[in-house]
Amino acid sequence: MERLIRHFQEELEALQQRLLAMGGLAEERTRLAVRGVAERNPDDILAVLNGDEPINDLHIEVDDRCVKLLALHQPMAADLRAIVAAVKINTDLERVGDLAVNVAEAAKRYLQHAPVKPLIDIPRMGDIAQEMLRDALDAFVRRDVALAEAVLIKDDELDALKTQIFRELLTYMLQDPTTIEPALDLILISRHLERIGDHATNIAEDVIFMVSARDVRHQPIDPASSGARG
Amino acid sequence: MERLIRHFQEELEALQQRLLAMGGLAEERTRLAVRGVAERNPDDILAVLNGDEPINDLHIEVDDRCVKLLALHQPMAADLRAIVAAVKINTDLERVGDLAVNVAEAAKRYLQHAPVKPLIDIPRMGDIAQEMLRDALDAFVRRDVALAEAVLIKDDELDALKTQIFRELLTYMLQDPTTIEPALDLILISRHLERIGDHATNIAEDVIFMVSARDVRHQPIDPASSGARG
């Protein structure tokens, strides 16, 4: 029994490592996509457009690991909630990978026009979104509710920047119709970055859900209920 | 044992009914938000802006039911995959509720301006998104992979309409700057509706994941591993 519990903890640890690896990839792809548009670097953009596979492969692997852990170990209480949270976090991280591609797609279109303005707020949004992702996953691994709550607060900052970018770009569009098309892509990029922050927020909320146990989830199993397994 | 298995199946059935109820609410709120903008009806919009609670309450209830089912019954194979799918579908449906609010927020702003044009494609997008949601949840309840695959195909239709709406509105914005602000809200609405379709697509993919079993998930439990439960 000792051995089996240790084996489960090793499997849970491996699962968390995969999620951290996915988070690292998601952060890096967000960073590249934003740098691509801010520094008008087509190579960065192409790298994001063509590099979605590793995250998608991890997405499938993590789902399999979660189901396998649930099937073979029937974890209870905190362990069970950790795996349910992992299922959700896995989905959020895969979406962040997609959103990095969306940013790169808009960036590719944006580079076909003259720059509307020097970009300051969009890189700032990218930095905040990456920071939120990193903190949310650290909060998951450390079971750190305070850090998770800090992520929720940071999301307001991201929303405020999105609104500010929108208002500013609107004035450019109204003054000069030739900026309408590229400004629209910048508006879309700011919204994709906001959504990356939303996924980090979801992860932070999952961490809070995971750590805040409910009584019913601690309920010992009715021994007879093992019959329901087959 | 017979009794316990039946109890589990009843619980699983109740869980599916809750997801169907959430889906019904998500569809209805999408319908109201789109009607609000298409028919310029502030009451519809207000109803969506103020009516998010029932979905959010169901979101929490479904999460609790999933964790409880996993904890008390340790389901295997198909039942286990169904509950893991339910955890994901629950998240998607809650997001659809949020997106209906996003549509209503943009619609509220849109109504402050003169109409850019009679809206035909946006209601069409709303209809397709609602249909996709309905079909995806039917596919879940009936374990119907063919219906789930049909949902994936319908998503292309939604993306095509989104692109068409974007191009058309761009011409309005370029011709008449007074249309820029309201046209932007229509573009955002079309993107929110596209995202509702994306969530229906996620649900359809979860159904395919759920029905397509892997050998490892059918593996009988090592009896000793029950020690890992405590």
PDB file of N, CA and C in Angstrom, chain A residues 34-97:
ATOM      1  N   VAL A  34       3.663  38.330 -29.636  1.00  0.00           N
ATOM      2  CA  VAL A  34       3.613  39.763 -29.314  1.00  0.00           C
ATOM      3  C   VAL A  34       4.888  40.453 -29.807  1.00  0.00           C
ATOM      4  N   ARG A  35       6.028  39.791 -29.636  1.00  0.00           N
ATOM      5  CA  ARG A  35       7.275  40.391 -30.139  1.00  0.00           C
ATOM      6  C   ARG A  35       7.210  40.525 -31.654  1.00  0.00           C
ATOM      7  N   GLY A  36       6.603  39.532 -32.296  1.00  0.00           N
ATOM      8  CA  GLY A  36       6.480  39.554 -33.754  1.00  0.00           C
ATOM      9  C   GLY A  36       5.739  40.781 -34.248  1.00  0.00           C
ATOM     10  N   VAL A  37       4.671  41.157 -33.572  1.00  0.00           N
ATOM     11  CA  VAL A  37       3.904  42.327 -34.015  1.00  0.00           C
ATOM     12  C   VAL A  37       4.567  43.626 -33.547  1.00  0.00           C
ATOM     13  N   ALA A  38       5.125  43.631 -32.338  1.00  0.00           N
ATOM     14  CA  ALA A  38       5.712  44.868 -31.796  1.00  0.00           C
ATOM     15  C   ALA A  38       6.986  45.237 -32.542  1.00  0.00           C
ATOM     16  N   GLU A  39       7.791  44.205 -32.893  1.00  0.00           N
ATOM     17  CA  GLU A  39       9.065  44.472 -33.580  1.00  0.00           C
ATOM     18  C   GLU A  39       8.960  44.183 -35.070  1.00  0.00           C
ATOM     19  N   ARG A  40       7.732  43.950 -35.530  1.00  0.00           N
ATOM     20  CA  ARG A  40       7.493  43.652 -36.950  1.00  0.00           C
ATOM     21  C   ARG A  40       8.455  42.578 -37.451  1.00  0.00           C
ATOM     22  N   ASN A  41       8.489  41.465 -36.735  1.00  0.00           N
ATOM     23  CA  ASN A  41       9.405  40.373 -37.054  1.00  0.00           C
ATOM     24  C   ASN A  41       8.635  39.169 -37.614  1.00  0.00           C
ATOM     25  N   PRO A  42       8.647  38.982 -38.946  1.00  0.00           N
ATOM     26  CA  PRO A  42       7.882  37.891 -39.560  1.00  0.00           C
ATOM     27  C   PRO A  42       8.341  36.500 -39.110  1.00  0.00           C
ATOM     28  N   ASP A  43       9.626  36.370 -38.739  1.00  0.00           N
ATOM     29  CA  ASP A  43      10.123  35.049 -38.317  1.00  0.00           C
ATOM     30  C   ASP A  43       9.437  34.609 -37.024  1.00  0.00           C
ATOM     31  N   ASP A  44       9.299  35.544 -36.069  1.00  0.00           N
ATOM     32  CA  ASP A  44       8.594  35.218 -34.818  1.00  0.00           C
ATOM     33  C   ASP A  44       7.170  34.765 -35.123  1.00  0.00           C
ATOM     34  N   ILE A  45       6.517  35.521 -36.013  1.00  0.00           N
ATOM     35  CA  ILE A  45       5.114  35.227 -36.334  1.00  0.00           C
ATOM     36  C   ILE A  45       4.991  33.847 -36.974  1.00  0.00           C
ATOM     37  N   LEU A  46       5.897  33.561 -37.921  1.00  0.00           N
ATOM     38  CA  LEU A  46       5.872  32.263 -38.596  1.00  0.00           C
ATOM     39  C   LEU A  46       6.117  31.132 -37.599  1.00  0.00           C
ATOM     40  N   ALA A  47       7.035  31.379 -36.656  1.00  0.00           N
ATOM     41  CA  ALA A  47       7.349  30.349 -35.657  1.00  0.00           C
ATOM     42  C   ALA A  47       6.091  29.996 -34.848  1.00  0.00           C
ATOM     43  N   VAL A  48       5.277  31.004 -34.526  1.00  0.00           N
ATOM     44  CA  VAL A  48       4.056  30.745 -33.747  1.00  0.00           C
ATOM     45  C   VAL A  48       3.022  30.050 -34.623  1.00  0.00           C
ATOM     46  N   LEU A  49       2.899  30.521 -35.884  1.00  0.00           N
ATOM     47  CA  LEU A  49       1.893  29.934 -36.788  1.00  0.00           C
ATOM     48  C   LEU A  49       2.162  28.457 -37.031  1.00  0.00           C
ATOM     49  N   ASN A  50       3.441  28.071 -37.005  1.00  0.00           N
ATOM     50  CA  ASN A  50       3.782  26.684 -37.349  1.00  0.00           C
ATOM     51  C   ASN A  50       4.121  25.808 -36.150  1.00  0.00           C
ATOM     52  N   GLY A  51       4.043  26.349 -34.926  1.00  0.00           N
ATOM     53  CA  GLY A  51       4.565  25.586 -33.788  1.00  0.00           C
ATOM     54  C   GLY A  51       3.547  25.148 -32.759  1.00  0.00           C
ATOM     55  N   ASP A  52       2.310  24.863 -33.186  1.00  0.00           N
ATOM     56  CA  ASP A  52       1.252  24.553 -32.216  1.00  0.00           C
ATOM     57  C   ASP A  52       1.277  23.091 -31.757  1.00  0.00           C
ATOM     58  N   GLU A  53       1.991  22.244 -32.497  1.00  0.00           N
ATOM     59  CA  GLU A  53       1.904  20.803 -32.229  1.00  0.00           C
ATOM     60  C   GLU A  53       2.322  20.370 -30.816  1.00  0.00           C
ATOM     61  N   PRO A  54       3.475  20.842 -30.317  1.00  0.00           N
ATOM     62  CA  PRO A  54       3.889  20.351 -28.991  1.00  0.00           C
ATOM     63  C   PRO A  54       2.820  20.555 -27.914  1.00  0.00           C
ATOM     64  N   ILE A  55       2.149  21.717 -27.922  1.00  0.00           N
ATOM     65  CA  ILE A  55       1.093  21.948 -26.921  1.00  0.00           C
ATOM     66  C   ILE A  55      -0.072  20.990 -27.168  1.00  0.00           C
ATOM     67  N   ASN A  56      -0.445  20.797 -28.422  1.00  0.00           N
ATOM     68  CA  ASN A  56      -1.571  19.903 -28.712  1.00  0.00           C
ATOM     69  C   ASN A  56      -1.257  18.463 -28.315  1.00  0.00           C
ATOM     70  N   ASP A  57       0.005  18.052 -28.519  1.00  0.00           N
ATOM     71  CA  ASP A  57       0.387  16.698 -28.101  1.00  0.00           C
ATOM     72  C   ASP A  57       0.295  16.569 -26.580  1.00  0.00           C
ATOM     73  N   LEU A  58       0.784  17.590 -25.869  1.00  0.00           N
ATOM     74  CA  LEU A  58       0.718  17.551 -24.400  1.00  0.00           C
ATOM     75  C   LEU A  58      -0.735  17.549 -23.928  1.00  0.00           C
ATOM     76  N   HIS A  59      -1.587  18.278 -24.650  1.00  0.00           N
ATOM     77  CA  HIS A  59      -3.011  18.341 -24.298  1.00  0.00           C
ATOM     78  C   HIS A  59      -3.616  16.934 -24.265  1.00  0.00           C
ATOM     79  N   ILE A  60      -3.316  16.156 -25.296  1.00  0.00           N
ATOM     80  CA  ILE A  60      -3.841  14.783 -25.365  1.00  0.00           C
ATOM     81  C   ILE A  60      -3.210  13.926 -24.273  1.00  0.00           C
ATOM     82  N   GLU A  61      -1.884  14.080 -24.097  1.00  0.00           N
ATOM     83  CA  GLU A  61      -1.186  13.261 -23.090  1.00  0.00           C
ATOM     84  C   GLU A  61      -1.740  13.541 -21.687  1.00  0.00           C
ATOM     85  N   VAL A  62      -1.960  14.804 -21.355  1.00  0.00           N
ATOM     86  CA  VAL A  62      -2.439  15.159 -20.014  1.00  0.00           C
ATOM     87  C   VAL A  62      -3.842  14.605 -19.786  1.00  0.00           C
ATOM     88  N   ASP A  63      -4.704  14.710 -20.800  1.00  0.00           N
ATOM     89  CA  ASP A  63      -6.044  14.129 -20.669  1.00  0.00           C
ATOM     90  C   ASP A  63      -5.945  12.640 -20.361  1.00  0.00           C
ATOM     91  N   ASP A  64      -5.082  11.942 -21.106  1.00  0.00           N
ATOM     92  CA  ASP A  64      -4.926  10.498 -20.883  1.00  0.00           C
ATOM     93  C   ASP A  64      -4.410  10.212 -19.477  1.00  0.00           C
ATOM     94  N   ARG A  65      -3.419  11.001 -19.037  1.00  0.00           N
ATOM     95  CA  ARG A  65      -2.867  10.786 -17.695  1.00  0.00           C
ATOM     96  C   ARG A  65      -3.919  10.996 -16.614  1.00  0.00           C
ATOM     97  N   CYS A  66      -4.768  12.017 -16.804  1.00  0.00           N
ATOM     98  CA  CYS A  66      -5.817  12.288 -15.804  1.00  0.00           C
ATOM     99  C   CYS A  66      -6.789  11.122 -15.717  1.00  0.00           C
ATOM    100  N   VAL A  67      -7.264  10.662 -16.872  1.00  0.00           N
ATOM    101  CA  VAL A  67      -8.242   9.561 -16.874  1.00  0.00           C
ATOM    102  C   VAL A  67      -7.598   8.300 -16.289  1.00  0.00           C
ATOM    103  N   LYS A  68      -6.334   8.058 -16.644  1.00  0.00           N
ATOM    104  CA  LYS A  68      -5.638   6.867 -16.150  1.00  0.00           C
ATOM    105  C   LYS A  68      -5.478   6.931 -14.621  1.00  0.00           C
ATOM    106  N   LEU A  69      -5.102   8.113 -14.124  1.00  0.00           N
ATOM    107  CA  LEU A  69      -4.943   8.277 -12.666  1.00  0.00           C
ATOM    108  C   LEU A  69      -6.272   8.037 -11.954  1.00  0.00           C
ATOM    109  N   LEU A  70      -7.350   8.563 -12.517  1.00  0.00           N
ATOM    110  CA  LEU A  70      -8.673   8.374 -11.900  1.00  0.00           C
ATOM    111  C   LEU A  70      -9.072   6.901 -11.942  1.00  0.00           C
ATOM    112  N   ALA A  71      -8.763   6.247 -13.058  1.00  0.00           N
ATOM    113  CA  ALA A  71      -9.208   4.859 -13.243  1.00  0.00           C
ATOM    114  C   ALA A  71      -8.411   3.895 -12.355  1.00  0.00           C
ATOM    115  N   LEU A  72      -7.110   4.103 -12.261  1.00  0.00           N
ATOM    116  CA  LEU A  72      -6.264   3.109 -11.589  1.00  0.00           C
ATOM    117  C   LEU A  72      -6.111   3.362 -10.105  1.00  0.00           C
ATOM    118  N   HIS A  73      -6.315   4.603  -9.644  1.00  0.00           N
ATOM    119  CA  HIS A  73      -6.042   4.900  -8.230  1.00  0.00           C
ATOM    120  C   HIS A  73      -7.252   5.388  -7.453  1.00  0.00           C
ATOM    121  N   GLN A  74      -8.359   5.701  -8.150  1.00  0.00           N
ATOM    122  CA  GLN A  74      -9.535   6.244  -7.452  1.00  0.00           C
ATOM    123  C   GLN A  74      -9.143   7.173  -6.313  1.00  0.00           C
ATOM    124  N   PRO A  75      -8.446   8.276  -6.627  1.00  0.00           N
ATOM    125  CA  PRO A  75      -8.023   9.191  -5.562  1.00  0.00           C
ATOM    126  C   PRO A  75      -9.228   9.825  -4.868  1.00  0.00           C
ATOM    127  N   MET A  76      -9.014  10.235  -3.618  1.00  0.00           N
ATOM    128  CA  MET A  76     -10.079  10.884  -2.861  1.00  0.00           C
ATOM    129  C   MET A  76      -9.673  12.304  -2.500  1.00  0.00           C
ATOM    130  N   ALA A  77     -10.670  13.078  -2.079  1.00  0.00           N
ATOM    131  CA  ALA A  77     -10.451  14.402  -1.476  1.00  0.00           C
ATOM    132  C   ALA A  77      -9.504  15.267  -2.304  1.00  0.00           C
ATOM    133  N   ALA A  78      -8.428  15.724  -1.671  1.00  0.00           N
ATOM    134  CA  ALA A  78      -7.542  16.716  -2.305  1.00  0.00           C
ATOM    135  C   ALA A  78      -6.936  16.172  -3.602  1.00  0.00           C
ATOM    136  N   ASP A  79      -6.522  14.900  -3.602  1.00  0.00           N
ATOM    137  CA  ASP A  79      -5.925  14.324  -4.814  1.00  0.00           C
ATOM    138  C   ASP A  79      -6.931  14.299  -5.954  1.00  0.00           C
ATOM    139  N   LEU A  80      -8.165  13.926  -5.623  1.00  0.00           N
ATOM    140  CA  LEU A  80      -9.223  13.875  -6.643  1.00  0.00           C
ATOM    141  C   LEU A  80      -9.464  15.272  -7.214  1.00  0.00           C
ATOM    142  N   ARG A  81      -9.561  16.252  -6.319  1.00  0.00           N
ATOM    143  CA  ARG A  81      -9.810  17.627  -6.792  1.00  0.00           C
ATOM    144  C   ARG A  81      -8.642  18.126  -7.637  1.00  0.00           C
ATOM    145  N   ALA A  82      -7.414  17.687  -7.287  1.00  0.00           N
ATOM    146  CA  ALA A  82      -6.238  18.121  -8.058  1.00  0.00           C
ATOM    147  C   ALA A  82      -6.327  17.597  -9.492  1.00  0.00           C
ATOM    148  N   ILE A  83      -6.803  16.368  -9.652  1.00  0.00           N
ATOM    149  CA  ILE A  83      -6.874  15.794 -10.999  1.00  0.00           C
ATOM    150  C   ILE A  83      -8.019  16.433 -11.794  1.00  0.00           C
ATOM    151  N   VAL A  84      -9.139  16.682 -11.127  1.00  0.00           N
ATOM    152  CA  VAL A  84     -10.249  17.376 -11.815  1.00  0.00           C
ATOM    153  C   VAL A  84      -9.786  18.774 -12.244  1.00  0.00           C
ATOM    154  N   ALA A  85      -9.022  19.436 -11.375  1.00  0.00           N
ATOM    155  CA  ALA A  85      -8.485  20.757 -11.731  1.00  0.00           C
ATOM    156  C   ALA A  85      -7.525  20.624 -12.914  1.00  0.00           C
ATOM    157  N   ALA A  86      -6.725  19.550 -12.931  1.00  0.00           N
ATOM    158  CA  ALA A  86      -5.762  19.343 -14.021  1.00  0.00           C
ATOM    159  C   ALA A  86      -6.482  19.186 -15.358  1.00  0.00           C
ATOM    160  N   VAL A  87      -7.629  18.493 -15.342  1.00  0.00           N
ATOM    161  CA  VAL A  87      -8.416  18.323 -16.572  1.00  0.00           C
ATOM    162  C   VAL A  87      -8.815  19.693 -17.123  1.00  0.00           C
ATOM    163  N   LYS A  88      -9.225  20.591 -16.221  1.00  0.00           N
ATOM    164  CA  LYS A  88      -9.678  21.925 -16.661  1.00  0.00           C
ATOM    165  C   LYS A  88      -8.494  22.781 -17.100  1.00  0.00           C
ATOM    166  N   ILE A  89      -7.415  22.742 -16.316  1.00  0.00           N
ATOM    167  CA  ILE A  89      -6.240  23.559 -16.615  1.00  0.00           C
ATOM    168  C   ILE A  89      -5.666  23.155 -17.972  1.00  0.00           C
ATOM    169  N   ASN A  90      -5.682  21.858 -18.244  1.00  0.00           N
ATOM    170  CA  ASN A  90      -5.190  21.336 -19.519  1.00  0.00           C
ATOM    171  C   ASN A  90      -5.946  21.987 -20.688  1.00  0.00           C
ATOM    172  N   THR A  91      -7.273  22.079 -20.537  1.00  0.00           N
ATOM    173  CA  THR A  91      -8.096  22.698 -21.577  1.00  0.00           C
ATOM    174  C   THR A  91      -7.726  24.168 -21.743  1.00  0.00           C
ATOM    175  N   ASP A  92      -7.574  24.877 -20.613  1.00  0.00           N
ATOM    176  CA  ASP A  92      -7.243  26.302 -20.687  1.00  0.00           C
ATOM    177  C   ASP A  92      -5.903  26.525 -21.386  1.00  0.00           C
ATOM    178  N   LEU A  93      -4.916  25.685 -21.065  1.00  0.00           N
ATOM    179  CA  LEU A  93      -3.583  25.888 -21.655  1.00  0.00           C
ATOM    180  C   LEU A  93      -3.598  25.610 -23.154  1.00  0.00           C
ATOM    181  N   GLU A  94      -4.393  24.630 -23.570  1.00  0.00           N
ATOM    182  CA  GLU A  94      -4.491  24.341 -25.004  1.00  0.00           C
ATOM    183  C   GLU A  94      -5.102  25.541 -25.737  1.00  0.00           C
ATOM    184  N   ARG A  95      -6.099  26.181 -25.106  1.00  0.00           N
ATOM    185  CA  ARG A  95      -6.742  27.360 -25.713  1.00  0.00           C
ATOM    186  C   ARG A  95      -5.758  28.519 -25.801  1.00  0.00           C
ATOM    187  N   VAL A  96      -4.911  28.661 -24.786  1.00  0.00           N
ATOM    188  CA  VAL A  96      -3.920  29.736 -24.823  1.00  0.00           C
ATOM    189  C   VAL A  96      -3.000  29.535 -26.032  1.00  0.00           C
ATOM    190  N   GLY A  97      -2.651  28.276 -26.301  1.00  0.00           N
ATOM    191  CA  GLY A  97      -1.842  27.989 -27.485  1.00  0.00           C
ATOM    192  C   GLY A  97      -2.561  28.437 -28.749  1.00  0.00           C
TER     193      GLY A  97
END
